[in-house]
PDB file of C-alpha atoms in Angstrom:
ATOM      1  CA  MET A   1      -0.040   0.173   0.501  1.00  0.00           C
ATOM      2  CA  ALA A   2       0.948   3.615  -0.918  1.00  0.00           C
ATOM      3  CA  LYS A   3       2.930   5.749   1.315  1.00  0.00           C
ATOM      4  CA  PHE A   4       1.440   8.671   3.082  1.00  0.00           C
ATOM      5  CA  GLY A   5       3.689  11.347   2.073  1.00  0.00           C
ATOM      6  CA  LEU A   6       1.134  14.134   2.259  1.00  0.00           C
ATOM      7  CA  GLY A   7       1.318  18.304   2.597  1.00  0.00           C
ATOM      8  CA  GLN A   8       1.256  19.705   6.105  1.00  0.00           C
ATOM      9  CA  ASP A   9      -2.091  21.934   5.545  1.00  0.00           C
ATOM     10  CA  PRO A  10      -4.976  20.147   7.730  1.00  0.00           C
ATOM     11  CA  GLN A  11      -7.459  18.278   4.346  1.00  0.00           C
ATOM     12  CA  SER A  12      -3.851  16.843   3.625  1.00  0.00           C
ATOM     13  CA  THR A  13      -3.461  15.870   7.450  1.00  0.00           C
ATOM     14  CA  ALA A  14      -6.789  15.132   7.796  1.00  0.00           C
ATOM     15  CA  ALA A  15      -6.851  12.502   4.895  1.00  0.00           C
ATOM     16  CA  ALA A  16      -3.541  11.001   5.954  1.00  0.00           C
ATOM     17  CA  THR A  17      -5.311  10.580   9.233  1.00  0.00           C
ATOM     18  CA  VAL A  18      -8.599   8.725   7.853  1.00  0.00           C
ATOM     19  CA  LEU A  19      -6.203   6.634   5.180  1.00  0.00           C
ATOM     20  CA  LYS A  20      -3.606   5.361   7.998  1.00  0.00           C
ATOM     21  CA  ARG A  21      -6.392   3.769   9.500  1.00  0.00           C
ATOM     22  CA  ALA A  22      -7.641   2.201   7.202  1.00  0.00           C
ATOM     23  CA  VAL A  23      -4.671   0.744   6.906  1.00  0.00           C
ATOM     24  CA  GLN A  24      -4.490  -0.412   9.964  1.00  0.00           C
ATOM     25  CA  LEU A  25      -7.596  -1.891  10.139  1.00  0.00           C
ATOM     26  CA  ASP A  26      -7.072  -3.588   6.486  1.00  0.00           C
ATOM     27  CA  SER A  27      -4.517  -5.757   8.325  1.00  0.00           C
ATOM     28  CA  GLU A  28      -6.499  -6.844  11.395  1.00  0.00           C
ATOM     29  CA  SER A  29      -8.921  -7.814   8.286  1.00  0.00           C
ATOM     30  CA  ARG A  30     -11.990  -5.847  10.220  1.00  0.00           C
ATOM     31  CA  TYR A  31     -12.799  -5.535   6.234  1.00  0.00           C
ATOM     32  CA  PRO A  32     -16.164  -2.763   6.886  1.00  0.00           C
ATOM     33  CA  GLN A  33     -14.784  -0.300   8.797  1.00  0.00           C
ATOM     34  CA  ALA A  34     -11.492  -0.571   6.482  1.00  0.00           C
ATOM     35  CA  LEU A  35     -14.059   0.146   3.252  1.00  0.00           C
ATOM     36  CA  VAL A  36     -15.305   3.251   5.112  1.00  0.00           C
ATOM     37  CA  CYS A  37     -12.462   5.518   6.762  1.00  0.00           C
ATOM     38  CA  TYR A  38     -10.209   4.043   2.684  1.00  0.00           C
ATOM     39  CA  GLN A  39     -13.987   5.831   0.998  1.00  0.00           C
ATOM     40  CA  GLU A  40     -13.701   8.888   3.650  1.00  0.00           C
ATOM     41  CA  GLY A  41      -9.075   9.271   3.060  1.00  0.00           C
ATOM     42  CA  ILE A  42      -9.923   9.217  -1.011  1.00  0.00           C
ATOM     43  CA  ASP A  43     -12.698  11.733  -0.553  1.00  0.00           C
ATOM     44  CA  LEU A  44     -10.243  13.756   1.371  1.00  0.00           C
ATOM     45  CA  LEU A  45      -7.498  12.669  -1.374  1.00  0.00           C
ATOM     46  CA  LEU A  46     -10.018  14.187  -4.365  1.00  0.00           C
ATOM     47  CA  GLN A  47     -10.582  17.661  -2.603  1.00  0.00           C
ATOM     48  CA  VAL A  48      -6.509  17.686  -2.073  1.00  0.00           C
ATOM     49  CA  LEU A  49      -6.102  17.099  -5.574  1.00  0.00           C
ATOM     50  CA  LYS A  50      -8.734  19.692  -6.183  1.00  0.00           C
ATOM     51  CA  GLY A  51      -7.008  22.296  -4.556  1.00  0.00           C
ATOM     52  CA  THR A  52      -3.336  21.576  -6.083  1.00  0.00           C
ATOM     53  CA  LYS A  53      -2.007  23.533  -8.630  1.00  0.00           C
ATOM     54  CA  ASP A  54       1.790  21.947  -8.877  1.00  0.00           C
ATOM     55  CA  ASN A  55       1.514  19.073 -11.221  1.00  0.00           C
ATOM     56  CA  THR A  56       3.986  16.758 -10.320  1.00  0.00           C
ATOM     57  CA  LYS A  57       2.271  16.970  -6.922  1.00  0.00           C
ATOM     58  CA  ARG A  58      -1.113  16.420  -8.782  1.00  0.00           C
ATOM     59  CA  CYS A  59       0.680  12.922  -9.907  1.00  0.00           C
ATOM     60  CA  ASN A  60       1.503  11.767  -7.230  1.00  0.00           C
ATOM     61  CA  LEU A  61      -1.472  12.668  -5.499  1.00  0.00           C
ATOM     62  CA  ARG A  62      -3.998  11.022  -8.784  1.00  0.00           C
ATOM     63  CA  GLU A  63      -1.577   7.544  -8.235  1.00  0.00           C
ATOM     64  CA  LYS A  64      -2.612   7.686  -4.836  1.00  0.00           C
ATOM     65  CA  ILE A  65      -5.820   7.393  -4.971  1.00  0.00           C
ATOM     66  CA  SER A  66      -6.036   5.324  -7.643  1.00  0.00           C
ATOM     67  CA  LYS A  67      -4.170   2.611  -5.471  1.00  0.00           C
ATOM     68  CA  TYR A  68      -6.473   3.159  -2.432  1.00  0.00           C
ATOM     69  CA  MET A  69      -9.181   2.775  -4.938  1.00  0.00           C
ATOM     70  CA  ASP A  70      -8.772  -0.096  -5.673  1.00  0.00           C
ATOM     71  CA  ARG A  71      -8.154  -1.653  -2.463  1.00  0.00           C
ATOM     72  CA  ALA A  72     -11.219   0.089  -2.004  1.00  0.00           C
ATOM     73  CA  GLU A  73     -12.949  -1.971  -4.694  1.00  0.00           C
ATOM     74  CA  ASN A  74     -11.453  -5.162  -3.611  1.00  0.00           C
ATOM     75  CA  ILE A  75     -12.765  -4.991  -0.613  1.00  0.00           C
ATOM     76  CA  LYS A  76     -15.898  -3.911  -1.415  1.00  0.00           C
ATOM     77  CA  LYS A  77     -16.103  -6.847  -3.775  1.00  0.00           C
ATOM     78  CA  TYR A  78     -15.415  -9.437  -1.037  1.00  0.00           C
ATOM     79  CA  LEU A  79     -17.493  -7.889   1.335  1.00  0.00           C
ATOM     80  CA  ASP A  80     -20.712  -8.451  -1.854  1.00  0.00           C
ATOM     81  CA  GLN A  81     -19.208 -11.883  -2.007  1.00  0.00           C
ATOM     82  CA  GLU A  82     -19.299 -12.778   1.487  1.00  0.00           C
ATOM     83  CA  LYS A  83     -23.476 -11.206   1.275  1.00  0.00           C
ATOM     84  CA  GLU A  84     -24.278 -13.444  -1.741  1.00  0.00           C
ATOM     85  CA  ASP A  85     -22.768 -16.452   0.517  1.00  0.00           C
ATOM     86  CA  GLY A  86     -24.212 -15.603   3.982  1.00  0.00           C
ATOM     87  CA  LYS A  87     -21.228 -15.062   5.988  1.00  0.00           C
ATOM     88  CA  TYR A  88     -21.172 -11.398   6.490  1.00  0.00           C
ATOM     89  CA  HIS A  89     -20.193 -10.534  10.142  1.00  0.00           C
ATOM     90  CA  LYS A  90     -19.836  -7.224  11.550  1.00  0.00           C
ATOM     91  CA  GLN A  91     -20.490  -6.299  15.355  1.00  0.00           C
ATOM     92  CA  ILE A  92     -21.363  -3.321  17.109  1.00  0.00           C
ATOM     93  CA  LYS A  93     -20.079  -2.506  21.071  1.00  0.00           C
ATOM     94  CA  ILE A  94     -22.684   0.103  22.809  1.00  0.00           C
ATOM     95  CA  GLU A  95     -21.184   0.416  25.649  1.00  0.00           C
ATOM     96  CA  GLU A  96     -22.439   2.588  28.946  1.00  0.00           C
ATOM     97  CA  ASN A  97     -24.173   5.665  28.595  1.00  0.00           C
ATOM     98  CA  ALA A  98     -23.186   6.310  25.095  1.00  0.00           C
ATOM     99  CA  THR A  99     -25.074   8.600  22.160  1.00  0.00           C
ATOM    100  CA  GLY A 100     -25.574   8.685  19.307  1.00  0.00           C
ATOM    101  CA  PHE A 101     -27.422   5.442  18.471  1.00  0.00           C
ATOM    102  CA  SER A 102     -30.546   6.342  16.857  1.00  0.00           C
ATOM    103  CA  TYR A 103     -32.757   3.309  15.195  1.00  0.00           C
ATOM    104  CA  GLU A 104     -32.009   5.798  11.582  1.00  0.00           C
ATOM    105  CA  SER A 105     -28.213   5.757  13.337  1.00  0.00           C
ATOM    106  CA  LEU A 106     -27.978   1.952  13.726  1.00  0.00           C
ATOM    107  CA  PHE A 107     -30.095   1.224  11.205  1.00  0.00           C
ATOM    108  CA  ARG A 108     -29.808   3.156   8.487  1.00  0.00           C
ATOM    109  CA  GLU A 109     -27.830   1.564   6.316  1.00  0.00           C
ATOM    110  CA  TYR A 110     -29.359  -1.477   5.913  1.00  0.00           C
ATOM    111  CA  LEU A 111     -33.064  -0.061   4.621  1.00  0.00           C
ATOM    112  CA  HIS A 112     -32.601  -0.184   0.868  1.00  0.00           C
ATOM    113  CA  GLU A 113     -35.535   1.009  -1.089  1.00  0.00           C
ATOM    114  CA  THR A 114     -36.039  -3.297  -1.364  1.00  0.00           C
ATOM    115  CA  VAL A 115     -36.985  -3.462   2.528  1.00  0.00           C
ATOM    116  CA  THR A 116     -41.168  -4.034   1.762  1.00  0.00           C
ATOM    117  CA  GLU A 117     -41.230  -6.786   5.442  1.00  0.00           C
ATOM    118  CA  VAL A 118     -39.614  -6.925   8.455  1.00  0.00           C
ATOM    119  CA  TRP A 119     -40.077  -9.183  10.843  1.00  0.00           C
ATOM    120  CA  ILE A 120     -39.432  -8.615  14.324  1.00  0.00           C
ATOM    121  CA  GLU A 121     -38.838 -11.061  17.799  1.00  0.00           C
ATOM    122  CA  ASP A 122     -38.153  -9.230  20.835  1.00  0.00           C
ATOM    123  CA  PRO A 123     -40.409 -10.276  24.012  1.00  0.00           C
ATOM    124  CA  TYR A 124     -39.984  -7.119  25.940  1.00  0.00           C
ATOM    125  CA  ILE A 125     -42.727  -4.657  23.769  1.00  0.00           C
ATOM    126  CA  ARG A 126     -44.467  -4.518  26.757  1.00  0.00           C
ATOM    127  CA  HIS A 127     -44.399  -1.326  29.209  1.00  0.00           C
ATOM    128  CA  THR A 128     -45.281   2.192  27.830  1.00  0.00           C
ATOM    129  CA  HIS A 129     -41.275   2.986  27.296  1.00  0.00           C
ATOM    130  CA  GLN A 130     -40.844  -0.525  25.446  1.00  0.00           C
ATOM    131  CA  LEU A 131     -44.391   0.524  23.421  1.00  0.00           C
ATOM    132  CA  TYR A 132     -43.382   4.211  22.288  1.00  0.00           C
ATOM    133  CA  ASN A 133     -39.430   2.824  21.469  1.00  0.00           C
ATOM    134  CA  PHE A 134     -41.514   0.422  18.904  1.00  0.00           C
ATOM    135  CA  LEU A 135     -43.430   2.828  17.800  1.00  0.00           C
ATOM    136  CA  ARG A 136     -40.420   4.974  16.935  1.00  0.00           C
ATOM    137  CA  PHE A 137     -39.185   2.001  15.217  1.00  0.00           C
ATOM    138  CA  CYS A 138     -41.784   1.709  13.319  1.00  0.00           C
ATOM    139  CA  GLU A 139     -41.600   5.640  12.312  1.00  0.00           C
ATOM    140  CA  MET A 140     -38.371   5.036  11.039  1.00  0.00           C
ATOM    141  CA  LEU A 141     -39.540   2.148   8.643  1.00  0.00           C
ATOM    142  CA  ILE A 142     -42.118   3.986   7.193  1.00  0.00           C
ATOM    143  CA  LYS A 143     -40.174   6.691   5.732  1.00  0.00           C
ATOM    144  CA  ARG A 144     -37.627   6.724   2.380  1.00  0.00           C
ATOM    145  CA  PRO A 145     -36.290   5.216   1.036  1.00  0.00           C
ATOM    146  CA  CYS A 146     -37.510   2.150   2.158  1.00  0.00           C
ATOM    147  CA  LYS A 147     -41.183   0.790   1.225  1.00  0.00           C
ATOM    148  CA  VAL A 148     -42.195  -0.986   4.028  1.00  0.00           C
ATOM    149  CA  LYS A 149     -45.451  -2.764   3.757  1.00  0.00           C
ATOM    150  CA  THR A 150     -45.853  -5.723   5.985  1.00  0.00           C
ATOM    151  CA  ILE A 151     -44.376  -6.128  10.191  1.00  0.00           C
ATOM    152  CA  HIS A 152     -43.817  -9.065  11.838  1.00  0.00           C
ATOM    153  CA  LEU A 153     -44.125  -8.867  15.355  1.00  0.00           C
ATOM    154  CA  LEU A 154     -43.294 -11.763  17.689  1.00  0.00           C
ATOM    155  CA  THR A 155     -42.981 -10.514  21.769  1.00  0.00           C
ATOM    156  CA  SER A 156     -43.980 -11.999  25.200  1.00  0.00           C
ATOM    157  CA  LEU A 157     -47.887 -11.302  25.978  1.00  0.00           C
ATOM    158  CA  ASP A 158     -47.688  -9.236  29.919  1.00  0.00           C
ATOM    159  CA  GLU A 159     -49.588 -11.077  32.157  1.00  0.00           C
ATOM    160  CA  GLY A 160     -50.024  -8.504  34.784  1.00  0.00           C
ATOM    161  CA  ILE A 161     -51.563  -4.789  35.078  1.00  0.00           C
ATOM    162  CA  GLU A 162     -50.195  -3.811  32.249  1.00  0.00           C
ATOM    163  CA  GLN A 163     -51.628  -6.319  29.916  1.00  0.00           C
ATOM    164  CA  ALA A 164     -54.625  -3.907  28.669  1.00  0.00           C
ATOM    165  CA  GLN A 165     -52.295  -1.676  27.831  1.00  0.00           C
ATOM    166  CA  GLN A 166     -50.106  -3.482  26.013  1.00  0.00           C
ATOM    167  CA  SER A 167     -52.610  -5.277  23.435  1.00  0.00           C
ATOM    168  CA  ARG A 168     -54.450  -1.168  23.549  1.00  0.00           C
ATOM    169  CA  GLY A 169     -50.926   0.282  22.710  1.00  0.00           C
ATOM    170  CA  LEU A 170     -50.529  -2.186  19.932  1.00  0.00           C
ATOM    171  CA  GLN A 171     -53.741  -2.521  18.652  1.00  0.00           C
ATOM    172  CA  GLU A 172     -52.645   1.816  18.346  1.00  0.00           C
ATOM    173  CA  ILE A 173     -49.985   1.026  16.609  1.00  0.00           C
ATOM    174  CA  GLU A 174     -51.581  -1.573  14.677  1.00  0.00           C
ATOM    175  CA  GLU A 175     -54.206   1.335  13.069  1.00  0.00           C
ATOM    176  CA  SER A 176     -52.094   4.280  13.198  1.00  0.00           C
ATOM    177  CA  LEU A 177     -49.594   1.630  10.073  1.00  0.00           C
ATOM    178  CA  ARG A 178     -52.367   0.606   8.116  1.00  0.00           C
ATOM    179  CA  SER A 179     -53.704   4.231   7.629  1.00  0.00           C
ATOM    180  CA  HIS A 180     -50.008   4.270   6.112  1.00  0.00           C
ATOM    181  CA  GLY A 181     -51.083   1.322   4.109  1.00  0.00           C
ATOM    182  CA  VAL A 182     -48.989  -0.946   6.195  1.00  0.00           C
ATOM    183  CA  LEU A 183     -49.917  -4.210   7.748  1.00  0.00           C
ATOM    184  CA  LEU A 184     -49.212  -4.924  11.190  1.00  0.00           C
ATOM    185  CA  GLU A 185     -49.215  -8.307  12.160  1.00  0.00           C
ATOM    186  CA  VAL A 186     -48.817  -9.464  16.161  1.00  0.00           C
ATOM    187  CA  GLN A 187     -47.891 -12.710  17.679  1.00  0.00           C
ATOM    188  CA  TYR A 188     -47.263 -13.627  21.278  1.00  0.00           C
ATOM    189  CA  SER A 189     -44.798 -16.311  22.684  1.00  0.00           C
ATOM    190  CA  SER A 190     -44.170 -17.613  26.162  1.00  0.00           C
ATOM    191  CA  SER A 191     -41.437 -18.882  25.326  1.00  0.00           C
ATOM    192  CA  ILE A 192     -39.901 -16.488  23.110  1.00  0.00           C
ATOM    193  CA  HIS A 193     -36.112 -15.245  24.407  1.00  0.00           C
ATOM    194  CA  ASP A 194     -33.712 -14.595  21.396  1.00  0.00           C
ATOM    195  CA  ARG A 195     -34.266 -10.541  19.948  1.00  0.00           C
ATOM    196  CA  GLU A 196     -33.806 -10.481  16.048  1.00  0.00           C
ATOM    197  CA  ILE A 197     -35.672  -8.185  13.856  1.00  0.00           C
ATOM    198  CA  ARG A 198     -34.943  -9.181   9.447  1.00  0.00           C
ATOM    199  CA  PHE A 199     -35.344  -7.493   6.389  1.00  0.00           C
ATOM    200  CA  ASN A 200     -36.338  -9.349   3.374  1.00  0.00           C
ATOM    201  CA  ASN A 201     -33.440  -7.485   1.688  1.00  0.00           C
ATOM    202  CA  GLY A 202     -31.796 -10.557   3.795  1.00  0.00           C
ATOM    203  CA  TRP A 203     -29.649  -8.066   6.339  1.00  0.00           C
ATOM    204  CA  MET A 204     -30.401  -9.698  10.239  1.00  0.00           C
ATOM    205  CA  ILE A 205     -29.340  -7.584  13.616  1.00  0.00           C
ATOM    206  CA  LYS A 206     -29.495  -8.945  17.069  1.00  0.00           C
ATOM    207  CA  ILE A 207     -29.379  -6.301  19.613  1.00  0.00           C
ATOM    208  CA  GLY A 208     -28.381  -7.979  22.806  1.00  0.00           C
ATOM    209  CA  ARG A 209     -31.232  -6.111  24.253  1.00  0.00           C
ATOM    210  CA  GLY A 210     -33.671  -5.237  21.591  1.00  0.00           C
ATOM    211  CA  LEU A 211     -34.794  -1.933  21.376  1.00  0.00           C
ATOM    212  CA  ASP A 212     -34.919  -1.324  24.415  1.00  0.00           C
ATOM    213  CA  TYR A 213     -31.410  -0.264  25.169  1.00  0.00           C
ATOM    214  CA  PHE A 214     -31.935   3.372  25.908  1.00  0.00           C
ATOM    215  CA  LYS A 215     -31.532   4.599  29.623  1.00  0.00           C
ATOM    216  CA  LYS A 216     -34.568   6.663  30.901  1.00  0.00           C
ATOM    217  CA  PRO A 217     -34.016  10.894  30.426  1.00  0.00           C
ATOM    218  CA  GLN A 218     -33.245  12.485  33.219  1.00  0.00           C
ATOM    219  CA  SER A 219     -36.515  14.870  32.960  1.00  0.00           C
ATOM    220  CA  ARG A 220     -38.810  14.609  30.191  1.00  0.00           C
ATOM    221  CA  PHE A 221     -36.985  18.139  28.699  1.00  0.00           C
ATOM    222  CA  SER A 222     -33.444  16.850  28.701  1.00  0.00           C
ATOM    223  CA  LEU A 223     -31.639  16.616  25.686  1.00  0.00           C
ATOM    224  CA  GLY A 224     -32.533  13.028  24.393  1.00  0.00           C
ATOM    225  CA  TYR A 225     -36.245  12.899  26.083  1.00  0.00           C
ATOM    226  CA  CYS A 226     -36.560  14.033  22.266  1.00  0.00           C
ATOM    227  CA  ASP A 227     -34.362  12.872  19.351  1.00  0.00           C
ATOM    228  CA  PHE A 228     -32.763   9.452  20.362  1.00  0.00           C
ATOM    229  CA  ASP A 229     -29.568   9.832  19.185  1.00  0.00           C
ATOM    230  CA  LEU A 230     -28.505  12.857  22.486  1.00  0.00           C
ATOM    231  CA  ARG A 231     -30.096   9.370  24.888  1.00  0.00           C
ATOM    232  CA  PRO A 232     -27.599   8.208  26.747  1.00  0.00           C
ATOM    233  CA  CYS A 233     -27.986   3.898  26.619  1.00  0.00           C
ATOM    234  CA  HIS A 234     -27.474   0.377  28.314  1.00  0.00           C
ATOM    235  CA  GLU A 235     -24.602  -1.492  27.524  1.00  0.00           C
ATOM    236  CA  THR A 236     -24.909  -3.875  24.682  1.00  0.00           C
ATOM    237  CA  THR A 237     -24.115  -5.776  21.741  1.00  0.00           C
ATOM    238  CA  VAL A 238     -25.270  -5.771  18.339  1.00  0.00           C
ATOM    239  CA  ASP A 239     -24.235  -8.018  15.532  1.00  0.00           C
ATOM    240  CA  ILE A 240     -25.507  -8.109  11.532  1.00  0.00           C
ATOM    241  CA  PHE A 241     -25.146 -10.492   9.443  1.00  0.00           C
ATOM    242  CA  HIS A 242     -26.579 -10.725   5.784  1.00  0.00           C
ATOM    243  CA  LYS A 243     -28.605 -13.547   4.810  1.00  0.00           C
ATOM    244  CA  LYS A 244     -29.664 -14.658   1.218  1.00  0.00           C
ATOM    245  CA  HIS A 245     -33.062 -15.498   2.551  1.00  0.00           C
ATOM    246  CA  THR A 246     -35.147 -14.946   5.499  1.00  0.00           C
ATOM    247  CA  LYS A 247     -37.200 -17.295   6.957  1.00  0.00           C
ATOM    248  CA  ASN A 248     -40.205 -16.463   8.617  1.00  0.00           C
ATOM    249  CA  ILE A 249     -40.658 -16.339  11.700  1.00  0.00           C
TER     250      ILE A 249
END
């Protein structure tokens, strides 16, 4: 891989830092993260090239950009083949009190216009805040670019005094989704334990805590109450897989 050897201006320094990180991740076989860094570094180098007048320097930059683009393309082909073979696996560790992990931030990479059907297995869509979590997840699903038409939810039935509230809340969500042309099918299981979300474009996401990984806001008027990117999280792990076909619940 090419040596960095870039200038000392802020944009060149930023490009060198990102590309150094890309090469490190590449050497550790952390290809999804490496690809992101390569792409970001290449974009920065293109900006440097645009502002460079010296022909020799422009020639050197084009050579570097070409080599990084070739490597990024090879990684992309490898990851695409992994997805095709059903071997793709990416893991995200959300630290205690971390922010920036709203549903949109976590899932948008996998919500393409080909997504029309979603399966959710989560035993804890029971209490008020969990129903709101599910509602917020559904709101994300009906936004562009995906064209979701059917959502399948498998959860457990609250056996306490909140059972009526759970049933009523899910019914209201079902009616609201219907007004947007989306069908919600709810099933209950007394033995469900695993948490899993699947899209019919082949992506499968397993979150250790399911959809309920956000902490309670400090107050109704604290940052993070509305914008979940600002809401602190509980520690959990997100495992992302890709399979050619998803199975029905």
